[in-house]
mmCIF file of C-alpha atoms in Angstrom:
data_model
loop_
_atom_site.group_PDB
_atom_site.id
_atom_site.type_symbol
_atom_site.label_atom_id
_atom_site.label_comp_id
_atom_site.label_asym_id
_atom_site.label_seq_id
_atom_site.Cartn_x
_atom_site.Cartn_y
_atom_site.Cartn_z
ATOM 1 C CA UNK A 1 70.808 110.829 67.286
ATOM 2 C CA UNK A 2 67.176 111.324 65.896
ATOM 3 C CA UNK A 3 66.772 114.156 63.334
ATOM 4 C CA UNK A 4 65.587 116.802 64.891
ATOM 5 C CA UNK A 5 62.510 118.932 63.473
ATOM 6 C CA UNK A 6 62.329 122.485 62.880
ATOM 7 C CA UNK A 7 61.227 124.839 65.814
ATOM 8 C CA UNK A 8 57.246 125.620 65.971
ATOM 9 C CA UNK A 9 56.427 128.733 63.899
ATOM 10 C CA UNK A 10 55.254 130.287 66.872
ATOM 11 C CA UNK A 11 58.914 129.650 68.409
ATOM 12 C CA UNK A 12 60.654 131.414 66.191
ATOM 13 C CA UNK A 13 58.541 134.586 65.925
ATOM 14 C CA UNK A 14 59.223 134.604 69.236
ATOM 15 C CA UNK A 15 62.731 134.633 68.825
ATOM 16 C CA UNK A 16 63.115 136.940 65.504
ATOM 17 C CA UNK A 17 60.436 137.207 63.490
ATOM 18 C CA UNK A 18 57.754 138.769 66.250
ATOM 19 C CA UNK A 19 60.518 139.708 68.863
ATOM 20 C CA UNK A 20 61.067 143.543 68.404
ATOM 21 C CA UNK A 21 63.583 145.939 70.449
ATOM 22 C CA UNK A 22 61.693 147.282 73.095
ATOM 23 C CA UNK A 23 61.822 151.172 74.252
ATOM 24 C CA UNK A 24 58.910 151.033 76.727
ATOM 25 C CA UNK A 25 58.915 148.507 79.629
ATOM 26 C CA UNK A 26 55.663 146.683 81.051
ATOM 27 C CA UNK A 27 55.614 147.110 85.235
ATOM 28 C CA UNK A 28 56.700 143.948 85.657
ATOM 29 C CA UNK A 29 59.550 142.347 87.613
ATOM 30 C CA UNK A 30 61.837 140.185 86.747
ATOM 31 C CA UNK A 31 63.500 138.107 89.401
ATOM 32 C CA UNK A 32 67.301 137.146 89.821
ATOM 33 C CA UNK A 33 65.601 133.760 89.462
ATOM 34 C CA UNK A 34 65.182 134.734 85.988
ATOM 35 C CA UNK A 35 68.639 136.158 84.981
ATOM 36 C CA UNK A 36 69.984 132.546 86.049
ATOM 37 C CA UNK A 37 67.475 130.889 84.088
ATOM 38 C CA UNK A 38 68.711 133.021 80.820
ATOM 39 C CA UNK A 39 72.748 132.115 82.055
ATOM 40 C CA UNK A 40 71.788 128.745 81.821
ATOM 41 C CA UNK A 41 70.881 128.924 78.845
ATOM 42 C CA UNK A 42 73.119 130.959 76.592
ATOM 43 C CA UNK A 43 76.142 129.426 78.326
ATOM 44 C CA UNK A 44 75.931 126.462 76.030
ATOM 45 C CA UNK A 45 76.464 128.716 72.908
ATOM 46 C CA UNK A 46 79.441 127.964 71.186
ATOM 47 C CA UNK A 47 82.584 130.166 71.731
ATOM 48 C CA UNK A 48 86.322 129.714 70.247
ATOM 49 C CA UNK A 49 88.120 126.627 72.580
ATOM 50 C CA UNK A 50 85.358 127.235 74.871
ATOM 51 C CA UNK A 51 86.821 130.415 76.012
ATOM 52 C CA UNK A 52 83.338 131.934 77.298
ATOM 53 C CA UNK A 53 85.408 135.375 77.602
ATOM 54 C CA UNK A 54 82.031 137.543 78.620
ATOM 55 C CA UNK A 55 81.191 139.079 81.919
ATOM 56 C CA UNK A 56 77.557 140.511 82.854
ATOM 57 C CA UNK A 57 76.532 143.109 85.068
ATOM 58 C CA UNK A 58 72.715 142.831 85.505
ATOM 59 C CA UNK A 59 72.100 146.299 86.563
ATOM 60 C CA UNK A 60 69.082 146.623 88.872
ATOM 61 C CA UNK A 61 68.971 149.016 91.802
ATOM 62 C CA UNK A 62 67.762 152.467 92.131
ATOM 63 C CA UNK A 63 71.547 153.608 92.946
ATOM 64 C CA UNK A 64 73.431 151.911 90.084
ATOM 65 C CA UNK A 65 70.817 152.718 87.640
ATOM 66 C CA UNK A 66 71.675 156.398 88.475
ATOM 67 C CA UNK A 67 75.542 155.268 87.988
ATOM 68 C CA UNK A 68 75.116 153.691 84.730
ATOM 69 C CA UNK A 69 72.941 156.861 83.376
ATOM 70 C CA UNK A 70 76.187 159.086 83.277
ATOM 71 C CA UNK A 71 77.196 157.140 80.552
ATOM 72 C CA UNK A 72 74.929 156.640 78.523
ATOM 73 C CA UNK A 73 73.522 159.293 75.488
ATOM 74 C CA UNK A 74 70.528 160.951 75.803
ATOM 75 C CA UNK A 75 67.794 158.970 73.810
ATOM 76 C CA UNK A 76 68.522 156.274 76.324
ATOM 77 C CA UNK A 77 68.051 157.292 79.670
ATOM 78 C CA UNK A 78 64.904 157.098 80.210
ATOM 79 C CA UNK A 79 63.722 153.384 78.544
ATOM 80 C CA UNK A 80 67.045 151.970 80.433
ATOM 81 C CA UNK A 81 66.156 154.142 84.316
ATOM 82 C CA UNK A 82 62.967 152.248 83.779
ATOM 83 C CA UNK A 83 63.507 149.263 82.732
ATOM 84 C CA UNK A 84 63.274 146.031 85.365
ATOM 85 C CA UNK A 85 67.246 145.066 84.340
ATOM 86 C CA UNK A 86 69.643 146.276 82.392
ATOM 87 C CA UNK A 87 72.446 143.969 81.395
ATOM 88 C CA UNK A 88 76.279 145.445 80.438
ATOM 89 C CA UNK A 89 77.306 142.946 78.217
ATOM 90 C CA UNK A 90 81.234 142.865 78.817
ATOM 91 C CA UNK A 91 84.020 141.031 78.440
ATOM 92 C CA UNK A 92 87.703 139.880 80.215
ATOM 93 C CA UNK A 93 90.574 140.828 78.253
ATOM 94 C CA UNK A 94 92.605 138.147 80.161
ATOM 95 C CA UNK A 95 89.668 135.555 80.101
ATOM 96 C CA UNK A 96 92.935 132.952 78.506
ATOM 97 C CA UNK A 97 93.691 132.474 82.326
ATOM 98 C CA UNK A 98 90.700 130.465 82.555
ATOM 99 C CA UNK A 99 91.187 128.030 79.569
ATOM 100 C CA UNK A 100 92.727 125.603 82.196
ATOM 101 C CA UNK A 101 89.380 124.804 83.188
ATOM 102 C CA UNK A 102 86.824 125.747 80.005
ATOM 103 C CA UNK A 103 89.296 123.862 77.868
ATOM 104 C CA UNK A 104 91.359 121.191 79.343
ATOM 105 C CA UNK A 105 92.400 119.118 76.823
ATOM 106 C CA UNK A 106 95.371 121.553 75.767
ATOM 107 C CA UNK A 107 97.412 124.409 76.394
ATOM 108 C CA UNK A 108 95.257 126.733 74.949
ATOM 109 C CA UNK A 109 95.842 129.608 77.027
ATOM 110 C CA UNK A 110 99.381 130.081 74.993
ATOM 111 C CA UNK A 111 97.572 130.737 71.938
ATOM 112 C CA UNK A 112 96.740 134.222 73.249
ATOM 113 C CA UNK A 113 99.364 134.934 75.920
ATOM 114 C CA UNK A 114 101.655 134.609 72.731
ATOM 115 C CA UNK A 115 99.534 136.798 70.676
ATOM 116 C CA UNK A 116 97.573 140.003 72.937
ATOM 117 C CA UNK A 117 95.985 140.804 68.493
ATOM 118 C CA UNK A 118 94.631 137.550 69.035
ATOM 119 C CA UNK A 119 93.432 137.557 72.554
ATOM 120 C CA UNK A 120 92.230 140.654 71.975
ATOM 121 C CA UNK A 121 90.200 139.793 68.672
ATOM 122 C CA UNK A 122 88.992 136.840 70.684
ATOM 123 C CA UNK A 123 87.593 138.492 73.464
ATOM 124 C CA UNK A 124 85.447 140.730 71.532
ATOM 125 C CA UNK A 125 84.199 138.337 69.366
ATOM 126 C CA UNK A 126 83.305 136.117 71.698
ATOM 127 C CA UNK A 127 82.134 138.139 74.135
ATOM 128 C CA UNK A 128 79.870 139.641 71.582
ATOM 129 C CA UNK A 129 78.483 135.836 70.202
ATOM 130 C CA UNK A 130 77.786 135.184 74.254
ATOM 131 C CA UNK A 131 75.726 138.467 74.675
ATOM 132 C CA UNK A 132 73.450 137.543 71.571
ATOM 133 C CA UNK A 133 73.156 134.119 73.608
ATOM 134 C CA UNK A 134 71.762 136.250 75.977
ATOM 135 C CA UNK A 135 69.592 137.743 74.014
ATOM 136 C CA UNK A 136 68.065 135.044 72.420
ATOM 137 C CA UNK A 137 67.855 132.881 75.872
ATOM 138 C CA UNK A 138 66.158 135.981 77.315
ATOM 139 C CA UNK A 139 63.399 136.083 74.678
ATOM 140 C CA UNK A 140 63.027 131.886 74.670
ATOM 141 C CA UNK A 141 61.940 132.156 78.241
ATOM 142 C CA UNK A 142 58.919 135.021 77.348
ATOM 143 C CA UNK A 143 61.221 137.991 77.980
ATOM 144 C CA UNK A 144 61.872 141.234 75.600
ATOM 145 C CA UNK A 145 65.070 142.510 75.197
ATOM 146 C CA UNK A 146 66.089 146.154 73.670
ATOM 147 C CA UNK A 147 70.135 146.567 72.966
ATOM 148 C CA UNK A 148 72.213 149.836 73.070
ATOM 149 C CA UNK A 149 75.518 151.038 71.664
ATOM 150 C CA UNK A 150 74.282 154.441 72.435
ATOM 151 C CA UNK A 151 76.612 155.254 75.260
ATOM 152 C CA UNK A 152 80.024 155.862 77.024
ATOM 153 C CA UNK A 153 82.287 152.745 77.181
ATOM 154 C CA UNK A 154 85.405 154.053 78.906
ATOM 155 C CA UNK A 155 83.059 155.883 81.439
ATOM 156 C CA UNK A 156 81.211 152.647 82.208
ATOM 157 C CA UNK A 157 84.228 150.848 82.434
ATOM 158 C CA UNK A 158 85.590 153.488 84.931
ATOM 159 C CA UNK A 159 81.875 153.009 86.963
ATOM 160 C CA UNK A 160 81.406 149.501 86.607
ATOM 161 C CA UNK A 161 84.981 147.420 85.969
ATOM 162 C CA UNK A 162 88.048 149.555 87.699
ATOM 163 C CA UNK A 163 88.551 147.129 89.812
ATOM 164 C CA UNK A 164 88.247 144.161 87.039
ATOM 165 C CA UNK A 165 89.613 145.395 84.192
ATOM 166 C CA UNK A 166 86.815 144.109 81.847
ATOM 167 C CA UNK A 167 85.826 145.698 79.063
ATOM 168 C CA UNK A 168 82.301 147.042 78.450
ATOM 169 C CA UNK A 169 80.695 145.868 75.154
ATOM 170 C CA UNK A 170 77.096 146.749 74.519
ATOM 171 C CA UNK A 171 73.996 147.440 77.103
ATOM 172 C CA UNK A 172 70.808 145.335 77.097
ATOM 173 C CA UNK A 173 67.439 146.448 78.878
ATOM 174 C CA UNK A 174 65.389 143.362 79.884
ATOM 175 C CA UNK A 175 62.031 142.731 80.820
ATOM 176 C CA UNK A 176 58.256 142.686 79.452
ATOM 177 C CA UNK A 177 58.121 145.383 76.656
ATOM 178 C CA UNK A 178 54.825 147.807 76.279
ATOM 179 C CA UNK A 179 53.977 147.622 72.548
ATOM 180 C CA UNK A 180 52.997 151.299 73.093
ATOM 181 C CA UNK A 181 57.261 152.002 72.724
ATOM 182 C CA UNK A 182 57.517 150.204 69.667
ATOM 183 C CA UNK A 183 59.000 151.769 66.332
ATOM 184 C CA UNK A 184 57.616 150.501 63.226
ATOM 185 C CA UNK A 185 59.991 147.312 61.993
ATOM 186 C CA UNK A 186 62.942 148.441 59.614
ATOM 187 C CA UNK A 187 63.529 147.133 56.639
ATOM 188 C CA UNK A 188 66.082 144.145 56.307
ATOM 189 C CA UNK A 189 68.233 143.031 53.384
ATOM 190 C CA UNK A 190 67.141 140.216 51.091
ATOM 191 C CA UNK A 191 69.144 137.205 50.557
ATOM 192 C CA UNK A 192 70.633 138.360 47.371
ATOM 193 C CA UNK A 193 71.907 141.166 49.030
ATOM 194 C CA UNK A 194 73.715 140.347 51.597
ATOM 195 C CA UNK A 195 74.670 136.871 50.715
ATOM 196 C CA UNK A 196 75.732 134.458 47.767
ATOM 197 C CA UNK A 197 76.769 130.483 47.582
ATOM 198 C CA UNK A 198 79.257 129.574 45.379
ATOM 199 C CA UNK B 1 50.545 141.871 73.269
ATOM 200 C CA UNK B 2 49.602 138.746 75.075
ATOM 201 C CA UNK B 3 52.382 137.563 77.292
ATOM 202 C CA UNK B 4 54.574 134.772 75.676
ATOM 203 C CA UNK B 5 54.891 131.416 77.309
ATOM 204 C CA UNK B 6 58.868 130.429 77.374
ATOM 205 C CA UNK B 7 59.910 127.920 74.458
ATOM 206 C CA UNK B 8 59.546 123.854 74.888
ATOM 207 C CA UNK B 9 62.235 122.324 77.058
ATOM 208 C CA UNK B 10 62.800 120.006 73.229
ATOM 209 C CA UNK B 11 63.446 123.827 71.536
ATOM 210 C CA UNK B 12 65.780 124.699 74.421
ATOM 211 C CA UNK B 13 67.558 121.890 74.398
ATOM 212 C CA UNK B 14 67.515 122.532 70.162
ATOM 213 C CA UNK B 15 69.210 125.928 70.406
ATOM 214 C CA UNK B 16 71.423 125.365 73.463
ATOM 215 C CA UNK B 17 71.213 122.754 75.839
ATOM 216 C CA UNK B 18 71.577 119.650 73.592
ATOM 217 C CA UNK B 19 73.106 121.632 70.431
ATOM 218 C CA UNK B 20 76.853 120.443 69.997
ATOM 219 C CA UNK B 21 79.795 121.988 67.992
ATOM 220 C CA UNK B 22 80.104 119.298 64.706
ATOM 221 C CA UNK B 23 83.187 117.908 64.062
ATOM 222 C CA UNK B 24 81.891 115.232 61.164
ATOM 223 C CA UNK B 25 78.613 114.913 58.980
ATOM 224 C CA UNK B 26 76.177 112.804 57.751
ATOM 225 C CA UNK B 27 75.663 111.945 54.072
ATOM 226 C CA UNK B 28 72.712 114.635 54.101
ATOM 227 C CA UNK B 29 72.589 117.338 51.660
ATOM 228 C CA UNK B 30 71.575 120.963 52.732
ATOM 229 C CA UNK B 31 69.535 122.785 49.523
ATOM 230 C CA UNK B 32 69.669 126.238 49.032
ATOM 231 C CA UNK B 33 66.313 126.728 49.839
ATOM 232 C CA UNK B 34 67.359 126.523 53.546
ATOM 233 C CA UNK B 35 70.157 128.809 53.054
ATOM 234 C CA UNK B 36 67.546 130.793 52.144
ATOM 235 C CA UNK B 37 65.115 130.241 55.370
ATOM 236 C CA UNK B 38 67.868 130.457 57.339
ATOM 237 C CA UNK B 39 68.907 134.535 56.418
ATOM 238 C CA UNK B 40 65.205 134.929 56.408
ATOM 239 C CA UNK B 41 64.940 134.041 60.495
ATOM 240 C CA UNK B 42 68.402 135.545 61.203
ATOM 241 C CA UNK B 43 67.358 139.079 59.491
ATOM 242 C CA UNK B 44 65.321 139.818 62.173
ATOM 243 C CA UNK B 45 67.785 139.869 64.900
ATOM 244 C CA UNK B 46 68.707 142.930 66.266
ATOM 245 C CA UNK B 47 71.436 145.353 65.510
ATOM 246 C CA UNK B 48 72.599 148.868 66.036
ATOM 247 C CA UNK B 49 70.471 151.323 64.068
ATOM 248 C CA UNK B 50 69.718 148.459 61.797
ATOM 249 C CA UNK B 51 73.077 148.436 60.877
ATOM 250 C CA UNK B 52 73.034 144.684 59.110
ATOM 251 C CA UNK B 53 76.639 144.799 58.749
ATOM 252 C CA UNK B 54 76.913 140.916 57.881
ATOM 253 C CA UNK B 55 77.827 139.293 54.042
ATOM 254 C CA UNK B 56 77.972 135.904 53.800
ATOM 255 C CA UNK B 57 79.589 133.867 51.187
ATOM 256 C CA UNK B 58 78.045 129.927 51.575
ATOM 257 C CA UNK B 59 80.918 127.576 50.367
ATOM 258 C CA UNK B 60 78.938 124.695 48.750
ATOM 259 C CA UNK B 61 81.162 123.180 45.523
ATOM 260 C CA UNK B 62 84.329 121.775 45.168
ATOM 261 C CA UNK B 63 86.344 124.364 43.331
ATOM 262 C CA UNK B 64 85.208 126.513 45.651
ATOM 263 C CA UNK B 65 85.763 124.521 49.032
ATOM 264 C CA UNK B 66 89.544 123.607 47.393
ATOM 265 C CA UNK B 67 89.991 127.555 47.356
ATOM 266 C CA UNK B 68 88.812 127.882 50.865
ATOM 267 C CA UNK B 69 91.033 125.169 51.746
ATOM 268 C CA UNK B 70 94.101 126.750 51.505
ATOM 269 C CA UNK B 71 93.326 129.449 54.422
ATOM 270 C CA UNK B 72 92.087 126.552 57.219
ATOM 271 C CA UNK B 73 94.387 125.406 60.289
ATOM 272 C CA UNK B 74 94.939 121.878 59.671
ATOM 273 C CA UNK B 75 92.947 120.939 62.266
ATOM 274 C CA UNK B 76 89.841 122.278 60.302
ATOM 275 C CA UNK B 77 90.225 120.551 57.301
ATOM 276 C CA UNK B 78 88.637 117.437 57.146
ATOM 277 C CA UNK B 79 85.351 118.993 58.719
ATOM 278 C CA UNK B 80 85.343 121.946 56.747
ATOM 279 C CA UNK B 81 86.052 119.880 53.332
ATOM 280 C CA UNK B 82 83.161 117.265 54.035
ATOM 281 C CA UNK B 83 80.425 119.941 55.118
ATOM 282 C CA UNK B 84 77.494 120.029 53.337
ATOM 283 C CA UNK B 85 78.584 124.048 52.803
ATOM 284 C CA UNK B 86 80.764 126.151 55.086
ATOM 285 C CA UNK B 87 79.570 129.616 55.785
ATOM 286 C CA UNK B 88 82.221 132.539 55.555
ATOM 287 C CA UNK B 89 80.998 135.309 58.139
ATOM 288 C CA UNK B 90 81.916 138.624 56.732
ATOM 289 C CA UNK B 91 81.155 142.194 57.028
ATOM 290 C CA UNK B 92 80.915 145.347 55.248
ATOM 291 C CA UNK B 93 83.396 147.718 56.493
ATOM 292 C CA UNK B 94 81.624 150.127 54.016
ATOM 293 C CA UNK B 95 78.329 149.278 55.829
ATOM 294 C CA UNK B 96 76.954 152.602 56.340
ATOM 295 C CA UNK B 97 76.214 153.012 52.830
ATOM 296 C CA UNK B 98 73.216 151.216 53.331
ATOM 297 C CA UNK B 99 71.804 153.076 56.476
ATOM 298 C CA UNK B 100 69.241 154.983 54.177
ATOM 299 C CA UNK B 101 67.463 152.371 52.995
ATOM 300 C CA UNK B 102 68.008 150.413 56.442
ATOM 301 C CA UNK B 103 67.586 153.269 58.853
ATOM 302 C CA UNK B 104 65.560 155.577 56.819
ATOM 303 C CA UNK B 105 64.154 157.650 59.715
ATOM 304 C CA UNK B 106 67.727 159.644 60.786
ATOM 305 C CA UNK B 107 71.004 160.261 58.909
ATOM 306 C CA UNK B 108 72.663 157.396 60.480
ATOM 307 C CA UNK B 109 75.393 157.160 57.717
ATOM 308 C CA UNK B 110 76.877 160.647 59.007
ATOM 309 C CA UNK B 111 77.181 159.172 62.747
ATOM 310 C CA UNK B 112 79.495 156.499 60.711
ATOM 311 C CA UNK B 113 81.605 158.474 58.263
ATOM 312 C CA UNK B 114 82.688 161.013 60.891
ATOM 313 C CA UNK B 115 84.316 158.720 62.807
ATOM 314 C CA UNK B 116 85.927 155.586 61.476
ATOM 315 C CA UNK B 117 86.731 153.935 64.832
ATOM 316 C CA UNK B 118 82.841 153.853 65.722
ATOM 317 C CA UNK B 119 82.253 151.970 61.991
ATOM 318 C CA UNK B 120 84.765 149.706 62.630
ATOM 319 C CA UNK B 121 84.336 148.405 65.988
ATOM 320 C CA UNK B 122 80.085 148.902 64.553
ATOM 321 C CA UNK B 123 80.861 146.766 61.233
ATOM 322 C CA UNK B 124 82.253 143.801 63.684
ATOM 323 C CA UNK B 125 80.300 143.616 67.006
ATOM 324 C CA UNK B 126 76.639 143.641 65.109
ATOM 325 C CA UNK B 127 78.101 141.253 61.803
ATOM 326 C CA UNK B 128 79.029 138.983 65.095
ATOM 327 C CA UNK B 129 76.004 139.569 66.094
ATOM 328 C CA UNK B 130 74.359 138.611 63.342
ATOM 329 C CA UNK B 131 76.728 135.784 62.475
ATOM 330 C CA UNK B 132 75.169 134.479 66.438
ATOM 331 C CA UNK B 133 71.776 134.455 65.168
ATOM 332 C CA UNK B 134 72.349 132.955 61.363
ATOM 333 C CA UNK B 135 73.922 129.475 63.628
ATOM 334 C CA UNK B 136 70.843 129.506 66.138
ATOM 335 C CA UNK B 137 68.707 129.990 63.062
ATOM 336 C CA UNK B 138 70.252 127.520 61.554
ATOM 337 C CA UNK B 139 69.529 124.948 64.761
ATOM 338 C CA UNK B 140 65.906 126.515 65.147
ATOM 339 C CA UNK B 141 65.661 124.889 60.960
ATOM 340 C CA UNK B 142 67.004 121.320 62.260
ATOM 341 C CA UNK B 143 70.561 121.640 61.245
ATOM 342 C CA UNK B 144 73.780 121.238 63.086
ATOM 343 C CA UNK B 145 76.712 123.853 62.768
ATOM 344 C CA UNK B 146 80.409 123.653 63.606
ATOM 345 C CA UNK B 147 82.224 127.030 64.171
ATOM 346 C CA UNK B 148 85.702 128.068 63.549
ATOM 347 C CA UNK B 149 88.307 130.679 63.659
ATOM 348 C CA UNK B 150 91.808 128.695 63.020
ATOM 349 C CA UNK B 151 91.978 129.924 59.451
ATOM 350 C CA UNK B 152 94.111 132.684 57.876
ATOM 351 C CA UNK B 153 91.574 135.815 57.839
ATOM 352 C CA UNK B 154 93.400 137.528 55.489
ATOM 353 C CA UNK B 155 94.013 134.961 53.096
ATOM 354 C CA UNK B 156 90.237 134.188 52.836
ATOM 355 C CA UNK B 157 89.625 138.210 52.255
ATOM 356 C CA UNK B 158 91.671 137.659 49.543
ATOM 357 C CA UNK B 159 90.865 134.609 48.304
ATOM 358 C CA UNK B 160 86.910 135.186 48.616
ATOM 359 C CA UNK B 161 86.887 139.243 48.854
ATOM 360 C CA UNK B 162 89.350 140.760 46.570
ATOM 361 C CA UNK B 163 86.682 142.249 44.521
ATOM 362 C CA UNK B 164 84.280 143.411 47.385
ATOM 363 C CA UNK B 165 86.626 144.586 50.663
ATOM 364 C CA UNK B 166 84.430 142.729 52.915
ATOM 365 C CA UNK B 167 86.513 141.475 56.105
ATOM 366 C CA UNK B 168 85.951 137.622 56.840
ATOM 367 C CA UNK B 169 84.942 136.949 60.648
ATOM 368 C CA UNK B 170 84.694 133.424 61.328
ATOM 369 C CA UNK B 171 83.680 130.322 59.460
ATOM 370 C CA UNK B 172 80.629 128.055 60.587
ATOM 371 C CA UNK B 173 79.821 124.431 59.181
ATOM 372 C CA UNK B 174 76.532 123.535 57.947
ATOM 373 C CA UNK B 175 75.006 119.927 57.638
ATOM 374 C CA UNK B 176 73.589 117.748 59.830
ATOM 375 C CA UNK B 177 75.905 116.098 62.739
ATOM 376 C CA UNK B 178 76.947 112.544 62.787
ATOM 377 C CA UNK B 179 77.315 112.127 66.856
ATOM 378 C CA UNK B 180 80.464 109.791 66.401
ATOM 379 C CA UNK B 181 82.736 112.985 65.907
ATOM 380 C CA UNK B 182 81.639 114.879 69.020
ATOM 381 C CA UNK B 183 83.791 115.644 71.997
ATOM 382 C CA UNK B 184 82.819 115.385 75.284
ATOM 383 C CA UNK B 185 81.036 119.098 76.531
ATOM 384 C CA UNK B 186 83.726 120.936 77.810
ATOM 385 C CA UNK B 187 82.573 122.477 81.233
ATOM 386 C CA UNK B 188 81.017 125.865 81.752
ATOM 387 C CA UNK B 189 80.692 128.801 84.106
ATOM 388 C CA UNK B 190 78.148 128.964 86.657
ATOM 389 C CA UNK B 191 76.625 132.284 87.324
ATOM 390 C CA UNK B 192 78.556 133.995 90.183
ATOM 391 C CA UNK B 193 81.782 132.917 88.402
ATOM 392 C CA UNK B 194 80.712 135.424 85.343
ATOM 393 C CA UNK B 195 78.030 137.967 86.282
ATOM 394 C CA UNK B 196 76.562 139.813 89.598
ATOM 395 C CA UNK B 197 73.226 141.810 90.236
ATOM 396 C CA UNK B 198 73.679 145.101 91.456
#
């Protein structure tokens, strides 16, 4: 295997270091075209035994973006009712009953129906590692991205997943952002700070 | 804002496509210089009021790799011991104590304190978060990284965070790959088996 360079600069502004949370959307559609492009790429991100527990709803239409807006707090309604897609980011508490296929090489689907802490623990962080896959695949192919916390999980799990069972993790607004919407960039942490080797 | 072009197929393929889970590593030493570039991509990616919940604790020498040793699954050893370094994802359940330099705008350190479920679940989904982008930062650099979670969590709080109270998340490998200890890709979901459009 050759050794591989280092991304372009201009690849990973594009990714991080340019890429900004967006709060004002560009008219500008995005196809479904385009949400399988992004599946097909953050599906190859790494999860735990390859247990890929997330589950997406891309929501699009007039009538469930006026579902999903019960949920969700006040300072976002209105950048989520207008933008082009807005994915909930959730996951499948049960998602072990699928390690027969993702990971075939051993039982590992009795690592977590003998533990729920650990299937639990599992889901969520996995689930959360495949939605910033998501994120990151969305912006590789051109597209902005803005993320929320800023709403009602049991009420979009009652909306969205009562017949599922999944469990709602974080909302993420896709399209082509309008620099107009922007906030000035917040401050982040040096290395010092946050990190040491030892 | 001009409209951005998606990433090379060779980047895609970098980050996702062609980017494998290490098992073993070439004789190729990672400086801390790119431990360094690496936090200074992965800082940018996004997280809940700029929460930057994530410490990291890079496992680089000996003493301190024998230490770590005695929380891995079997299983993890021999990859985890011959690693260039091994990064400990942590995070701060305390977290919140930086929102006024990192959210200086609002009093986002009161939304935390009042309620101690929202900073937990807070401190783990965005330090997973970032603990996503510090491995695809990582790839965007050249390297390879090998992710785990068979190791005794809190064993390596108290082995690495005694002093601290930061809560260890997962562990991720840092070198460069030698190809002869990959697996065979392990199959994934196609769209309609994880995500609809409505």
């Amino acid at each position: 295997m050759p050794e591989l360079p280092p991304l372009s600069d201009a690849s990973i502004d594009q990714l991080f270091r340019e890429a900004r949370t967006q709060n004002k959307w560009l008219d500008r559609p995005v196809p479904d075209s385009l949400l399988h492009e992004i599946w097909d790429i953050a599906k190859y991100g790494p999860t735990s035994a390859n247990c890929s527990p997330m589950r997406v709803v891309f929501v699009r239409t007039g009538e469930s973006k006026a579902r999903l807006k019960q949920a969700l707090s006040a300072g976002n309604v209105e950048k989520t009712m207008t933008a082009p897609v807005t994915a909930i980011v959730a996951h499948d508490p049960q998602f072990y009953d699928k390690l027969p296929f993702l990971f075939p090489h051993a039982d590992a689907k009795s690592w977590f129906t003998s533990s729920p802490a650990l299937a639990e623990v599992t889901a969520f962080r996995n689930g959360t590692l495949q939605g910033a896959y998501l994120m990151i695949a969305a912006r590789a192919l051109g597209l902005d991205v803005g993320s929320m916390s800023g709403f009602d999980n049991a009420k979009v799990d009652e909306l969205f997943f009562a017949d599922t069972g999944f469990k709602s993790n974080w909302l993420i607004n896709i399209g082509y952002g309008d620099p107009e919407g922007l906030f000035p960039r917040s401050p982040r942490f040096g290395f010092d700070e946050i990190a040491k080797v030892v």
